[in-house]
């Protein structure tokens, strides 16, 4: 590789169908795009840094998937339809097999969601990836964090806790002998952004967020913005069979489910009157959803095990916390 | 500082007027914005990495200015009106004075151009900054690289070469004794994005680019995309008095002007029939523009000194080149 112009030509050009709303993509000073009328644009930016969000020697295909999936998950949490992405890739050196594997996985996921790469930058430096995704939401109908009302039911998609178990396997070789260690490692990287669920929830949910910092922390953002409280029933938390085997204990698995970050499942609240519609509205998504608690008045935050408060020490995930 | 939520609260919130087209900015999963009808969106992403684009111990205000100005320069090169920016900031640690100085300079420049911070991410890792800026261009009227025609005149804004001289001062202490060394160092960081010029050129220029890799390399992009050639007159290159003094020679200064990257001046081509309108169209911008050559047939690339070819070895700037 002789330079970044070749980089675009070799790895990024001609990997995608051209969306009709993209008038100019790679190769000029800017991309030129146009959003349809009657929609608003939802935008999210995420950075993944080697050593912080993944190990530098991780499978590059998994890194690419995680980077794009985690960013798409933010669109999912707003109920948005993905459209465009820009990729800023910082690499210490151009390792051709690494870059090929990264780009193959990136475009596989991008093409699945019909999202077009419209811009980017490749620079030399410590390995990191910053993505900015954009999608469309109907005017005045995005899922936000501030709409939860007392009495609403609290749901999550999928199963929780696998990502933390996978992270432990990644960070500690001694965890590799545990049941399903390799499978959980893979799940840590290969989350499915809940795009279809988010879209289906636009008319049903009162608030939503994606679980990137851990259920407790992210639900906390909904509660804070909505000025309400909550009670959660830990026996209802959806945990995978693999997690239960890995943890050797349902109690530990439940603790993982409450605190595991980078799950990229959705947590959302649903008013009583919409509860009956959830199942049919989400049937086409093929995604499990589970009611795990209820919205309470502000100041209440109960984590209950068969109705009794638990005294577990739990916290969310924060890169800058000690 | 305890975490990234506090980071947003402390450094990023309440620093700006809310644009009417921003419906939701920081603090949810996504920002929500809406472009006016009858415009298209121009988007550019740039990463600046410590050690590659600036020294880690550089003035944080200058780093912030350079990051945003270089990104805005891409909008300028399309003739776009800036609107929104997202900031992904990766920091090894939160050094409060550093972050305050960085953010103060960032918002000073952002507010000058009425561009609103709508999203971002703060992560822990080696110092780097990725910005994605968006602006508006009229439908079917952006400045692109592919419209230069044989006979068009080649112009540049401002003065060229200062950035390279400044970079030499930054990288080599021995250069500090040279005339205007400190002033040139400052100019390396504190370029002015040519937003007003770009807008004024929308109906006049046939092609445009901003000079980030060096005049030769960036003009080369216009020539390649437009399938034309060029001749340049080095005696017409606009060099500052400070650069001439720093270089002790007009010939060396001209070489700097041809190859200096990260200038963030515009290079643009103007058809003969629009040449007379340039001066009045740009009068309100207060920006010097200079005609430095003419577009020729494809295959010709002449660098002339009073009509005679020069034999200087020149190249553009490419982070991945050896």
PDB file of C-alpha atoms in Angstrom, chain A residues 2-5 23-24 27-34 37-47 49 52-53 74-75 77-78 86 88 90-91 94 118 120-126 130 132 134 137 139 142 144-145 208-210 213 221 225 318-321, chain B residues 2-5 23-24 27-34 37-47 49 52-53 74-75 77-78 86 88 90-91 94 118 120-126 130 132 134 137 139 142 144-145 208-210 213 221 225 318-321:
ATOM      1  CA  UNK A   2       1.416   3.328  -0.952  1.00  0.00           C
ATOM      2  CA  UNK A   3      -1.098   5.719   0.484  1.00  0.00           C
ATOM      3  CA  UNK A   4      -4.545   6.666   1.593  1.00  0.00           C
ATOM      4  CA  UNK A   5      -5.863   7.380  -1.913  1.00  0.00           C
ATOM      5  CA  UNK A  23     -25.419  12.129  -4.636  1.00  0.00           C
ATOM      6  CA  UNK A  24     -21.685  11.964  -4.007  1.00  0.00           C
ATOM      7  CA  UNK A  27     -13.568  10.805  -3.352  1.00  0.00           C
ATOM      8  CA  UNK A  28     -14.389  14.493  -2.995  1.00  0.00           C
ATOM      9  CA  UNK A  29     -13.974  16.959  -0.131  1.00  0.00           C
ATOM     10  CA  UNK A  30     -17.405  16.061   1.205  1.00  0.00           C
ATOM     11  CA  UNK A  31     -20.142  13.553   0.590  1.00  0.00           C
ATOM     12  CA  UNK A  32     -23.413  15.020  -0.650  1.00  0.00           C
ATOM     13  CA  UNK A  33     -26.651  13.437   0.544  1.00  0.00           C
ATOM     14  CA  UNK A  34     -30.301  14.399   0.862  1.00  0.00           C
ATOM     15  CA  UNK A  37     -38.868  15.210   3.130  1.00  0.00           C
ATOM     16  CA  UNK A  38     -41.037  14.591   6.195  1.00  0.00           C
ATOM     17  CA  UNK A  39     -38.297  12.863   8.146  1.00  0.00           C
ATOM     18  CA  UNK A  40     -35.759  14.024  10.632  1.00  0.00           C
ATOM     19  CA  UNK A  41     -32.199  12.765  10.811  1.00  0.00           C
ATOM     20  CA  UNK A  42     -30.972  10.771  13.811  1.00  0.00           C
ATOM     21  CA  UNK A  43     -27.201  10.831  14.234  1.00  0.00           C
ATOM     22  CA  UNK A  44     -24.815   9.025  16.553  1.00  0.00           C
ATOM     23  CA  UNK A  45     -21.025   8.942  16.888  1.00  0.00           C
ATOM     24  CA  UNK A  46     -19.030   6.225  18.611  1.00  0.00           C
ATOM     25  CA  UNK A  47     -15.337   5.569  19.017  1.00  0.00           C
ATOM     26  CA  UNK A  49     -10.168   2.206  20.849  1.00  0.00           C
ATOM     27  CA  UNK A  52     -10.239   0.088  25.815  1.00  0.00           C
ATOM     28  CA  UNK A  53     -13.052  -1.443  23.739  1.00  0.00           C
ATOM     29  CA  UNK A  74     -28.037   3.910  18.966  1.00  0.00           C
ATOM     30  CA  UNK A  75     -30.200   4.353  15.866  1.00  0.00           C
ATOM     31  CA  UNK A  77     -32.864   2.967  20.333  1.00  0.00           C
ATOM     32  CA  UNK A  78     -34.432   5.972  18.570  1.00  0.00           C
ATOM     33  CA  UNK A  86     -18.836   7.585   7.855  1.00  0.00           C
ATOM     34  CA  UNK A  88     -12.638   7.200  10.513  1.00  0.00           C
ATOM     35  CA  UNK A  90      -6.748   5.019  12.535  1.00  0.00           C
ATOM     36  CA  UNK A  91      -4.185   2.280  11.966  1.00  0.00           C
ATOM     37  CA  UNK A  94      -1.615  -1.082   6.850  1.00  0.00           C
ATOM     38  CA  UNK A 118     -20.426   8.120   2.522  1.00  0.00           C
ATOM     39  CA  UNK A 120     -14.253   8.723   6.032  1.00  0.00           C
ATOM     40  CA  UNK A 121     -10.679   9.284   6.887  1.00  0.00           C
ATOM     41  CA  UNK A 122      -7.751   6.907   7.235  1.00  0.00           C
ATOM     42  CA  UNK A 123      -4.937   8.090   9.419  1.00  0.00           C
ATOM     43  CA  UNK A 124      -1.814   6.679  10.956  1.00  0.00           C
ATOM     44  CA  UNK A 125      -1.788   6.214  14.710  1.00  0.00           C
ATOM     45  CA  UNK A 126      -2.867   3.898  17.525  1.00  0.00           C
ATOM     46  CA  UNK A 130     -14.858   6.267  14.950  1.00  0.00           C
ATOM     47  CA  UNK A 132     -20.918   8.382  12.622  1.00  0.00           C
ATOM     48  CA  UNK A 134     -27.265   8.615  10.396  1.00  0.00           C
ATOM     49  CA  UNK A 137     -37.105   9.044  12.045  1.00  0.00           C
ATOM     50  CA  UNK A 139     -41.187  13.925  12.331  1.00  0.00           C
ATOM     51  CA  UNK A 142     -38.513   9.375  17.716  1.00  0.00           C
ATOM     52  CA  UNK A 144     -36.302   9.208  23.362  1.00  0.00           C
ATOM     53  CA  UNK A 145     -35.295   8.693  26.970  1.00  0.00           C
ATOM     54  CA  UNK A 208     -36.092   3.603  24.971  1.00  0.00           C
ATOM     55  CA  UNK A 209     -32.329   3.291  25.271  1.00  0.00           C
ATOM     56  CA  UNK A 210     -29.759   0.760  24.143  1.00  0.00           C
ATOM     57  CA  UNK A 213     -23.220   0.819  29.912  1.00  0.00           C
ATOM     58  CA  UNK A 221     -30.710   7.423  32.135  1.00  0.00           C
ATOM     59  CA  UNK A 225     -34.596  12.053  32.011  1.00  0.00           C
ATOM     60  CA  UNK A 318     -17.772   4.041  32.496  1.00  0.00           C
ATOM     61  CA  UNK A 319     -14.447   4.213  30.713  1.00  0.00           C
ATOM     62  CA  UNK A 320     -13.185   7.068  32.823  1.00  0.00           C
ATOM     63  CA  UNK A 321     -14.198   5.581  36.170  1.00  0.00           C
TER      64      UNK A 321
ATOM     65  CA  UNK B   2     -15.953  10.890  37.688  1.00  0.00           C
ATOM     66  CA  UNK B   3     -17.130   9.924  34.236  1.00  0.00           C
ATOM     67  CA  UNK B   4     -18.238  10.671  30.754  1.00  0.00           C
ATOM     68  CA  UNK B   5     -21.728  11.767  31.733  1.00  0.00           C
ATOM     69  CA  UNK B  23     -34.460  19.094  17.719  1.00  0.00           C
ATOM     70  CA  UNK B  24     -32.351  17.057  20.119  1.00  0.00           C
ATOM     71  CA  UNK B  27     -27.843  13.532  26.042  1.00  0.00           C
ATOM     72  CA  UNK B  28     -29.899  10.896  24.198  1.00  0.00           C
ATOM     73  CA  UNK B  29     -28.905   7.906  22.065  1.00  0.00           C
ATOM     74  CA  UNK B  30     -28.878  10.091  18.953  1.00  0.00           C
ATOM     75  CA  UNK B  31     -29.157  13.714  18.008  1.00  0.00           C
ATOM     76  CA  UNK B  32     -32.213  14.617  15.943  1.00  0.00           C
ATOM     77  CA  UNK B  33     -31.843  17.272  13.245  1.00  0.00           C
ATOM     78  CA  UNK B  34     -33.640  18.342  10.116  1.00  0.00           C
ATOM     79  CA  UNK B  37     -35.972  21.604   2.164  1.00  0.00           C
ATOM     80  CA  UNK B  38     -34.288  22.404  -1.160  1.00  0.00           C
ATOM     81  CA  UNK B  39     -30.795  21.799   0.141  1.00  0.00           C
ATOM     82  CA  UNK B  40     -28.504  18.835   0.163  1.00  0.00           C
ATOM     83  CA  UNK B  41     -26.225  17.913   3.020  1.00  0.00           C
ATOM     84  CA  UNK B  42     -22.454  18.044   2.639  1.00  0.00           C
ATOM     85  CA  UNK B  43     -20.586  15.882   5.150  1.00  0.00           C
ATOM     86  CA  UNK B  44     -16.931  15.423   5.973  1.00  0.00           C
ATOM     87  CA  UNK B  45     -15.053  13.394   8.587  1.00  0.00           C
ATOM     88  CA  UNK B  46     -11.494  14.034   9.736  1.00  0.00           C
ATOM     89  CA  UNK B  47      -9.311  12.502  12.395  1.00  0.00           C
ATOM     90  CA  UNK B  49      -4.019  11.945  15.992  1.00  0.00           C
ATOM     91  CA  UNK B  52       0.729  12.315  13.479  1.00  0.00           C
ATOM     92  CA  UNK B  53      -1.156  15.606  13.098  1.00  0.00           C
ATOM     93  CA  UNK B  74     -13.784  20.565   3.516  1.00  0.00           C
ATOM     94  CA  UNK B  75     -17.200  22.221   3.717  1.00  0.00           C
ATOM     95  CA  UNK B  77     -14.296  23.494  -0.613  1.00  0.00           C
ATOM     96  CA  UNK B  78     -17.839  22.411  -1.524  1.00  0.00           C
ATOM     97  CA  UNK B  86     -20.073  15.811  16.143  1.00  0.00           C
ATOM     98  CA  UNK B  88     -15.321  12.093  19.183  1.00  0.00           C
ATOM     99  CA  UNK B  90     -10.204  10.170  22.868  1.00  0.00           C
ATOM    100  CA  UNK B  91      -8.103  11.151  25.882  1.00  0.00           C
ATOM    101  CA  UNK B  94      -9.034  13.869  31.841  1.00  0.00           C
ATOM    102  CA  UNK B 118     -24.970  17.706  18.112  1.00  0.00           C
ATOM    103  CA  UNK B 120     -20.095  12.952  20.326  1.00  0.00           C
ATOM    104  CA  UNK B 121     -18.278  10.383  22.286  1.00  0.00           C
ATOM    105  CA  UNK B 122     -15.550  10.631  24.882  1.00  0.00           C
ATOM    106  CA  UNK B 123     -13.364   7.591  25.289  1.00  0.00           C
ATOM    107  CA  UNK B 124     -10.178   6.647  27.031  1.00  0.00           C
ATOM    108  CA  UNK B 125      -7.165   5.980  24.856  1.00  0.00           C
ATOM    109  CA  UNK B 126      -4.307   7.650  22.984  1.00  0.00           C
ATOM    110  CA  UNK B 130     -12.473  12.805  15.067  1.00  0.00           C
ATOM    111  CA  UNK B 132     -17.841  14.957  11.441  1.00  0.00           C
ATOM    112  CA  UNK B 134     -22.269  18.754   8.064  1.00  0.00           C
ATOM    113  CA  UNK B 137     -25.409  23.168  -0.331  1.00  0.00           C
ATOM    114  CA  UNK B 139     -29.464  21.327  -4.862  1.00  0.00           C
ATOM    115  CA  UNK B 142     -21.981  22.084  -4.932  1.00  0.00           C
ATOM    116  CA  UNK B 144     -16.790  19.481  -6.737  1.00  0.00           C
ATOM    117  CA  UNK B 145     -13.427  18.368  -8.066  1.00  0.00           C
ATOM    118  CA  UNK B 208     -12.544  23.420  -6.024  1.00  0.00           C
ATOM    119  CA  UNK B 209     -10.587  21.600  -3.341  1.00  0.00           C
ATOM    120  CA  UNK B 210      -9.000  22.579  -0.069  1.00  0.00           C
ATOM    121  CA  UNK B 213      -2.039  17.474   1.191  1.00  0.00           C
ATOM    122  CA  UNK B 221      -7.021  15.550  -7.529  1.00  0.00           C
ATOM    123  CA  UNK B 225     -11.187  13.899 -11.595  1.00  0.00           C
ATOM    124  CA  UNK B 318       0.480  11.237   2.731  1.00  0.00           C
ATOM    125  CA  UNK B 319       0.438   9.822   6.243  1.00  0.00           C
ATOM    126  CA  UNK B 320       1.018   6.275   5.070  1.00  0.00           C
ATOM    127  CA  UNK B 321       3.847   7.056   2.700  1.00  0.00           C
TER     128      UNK B 321
END
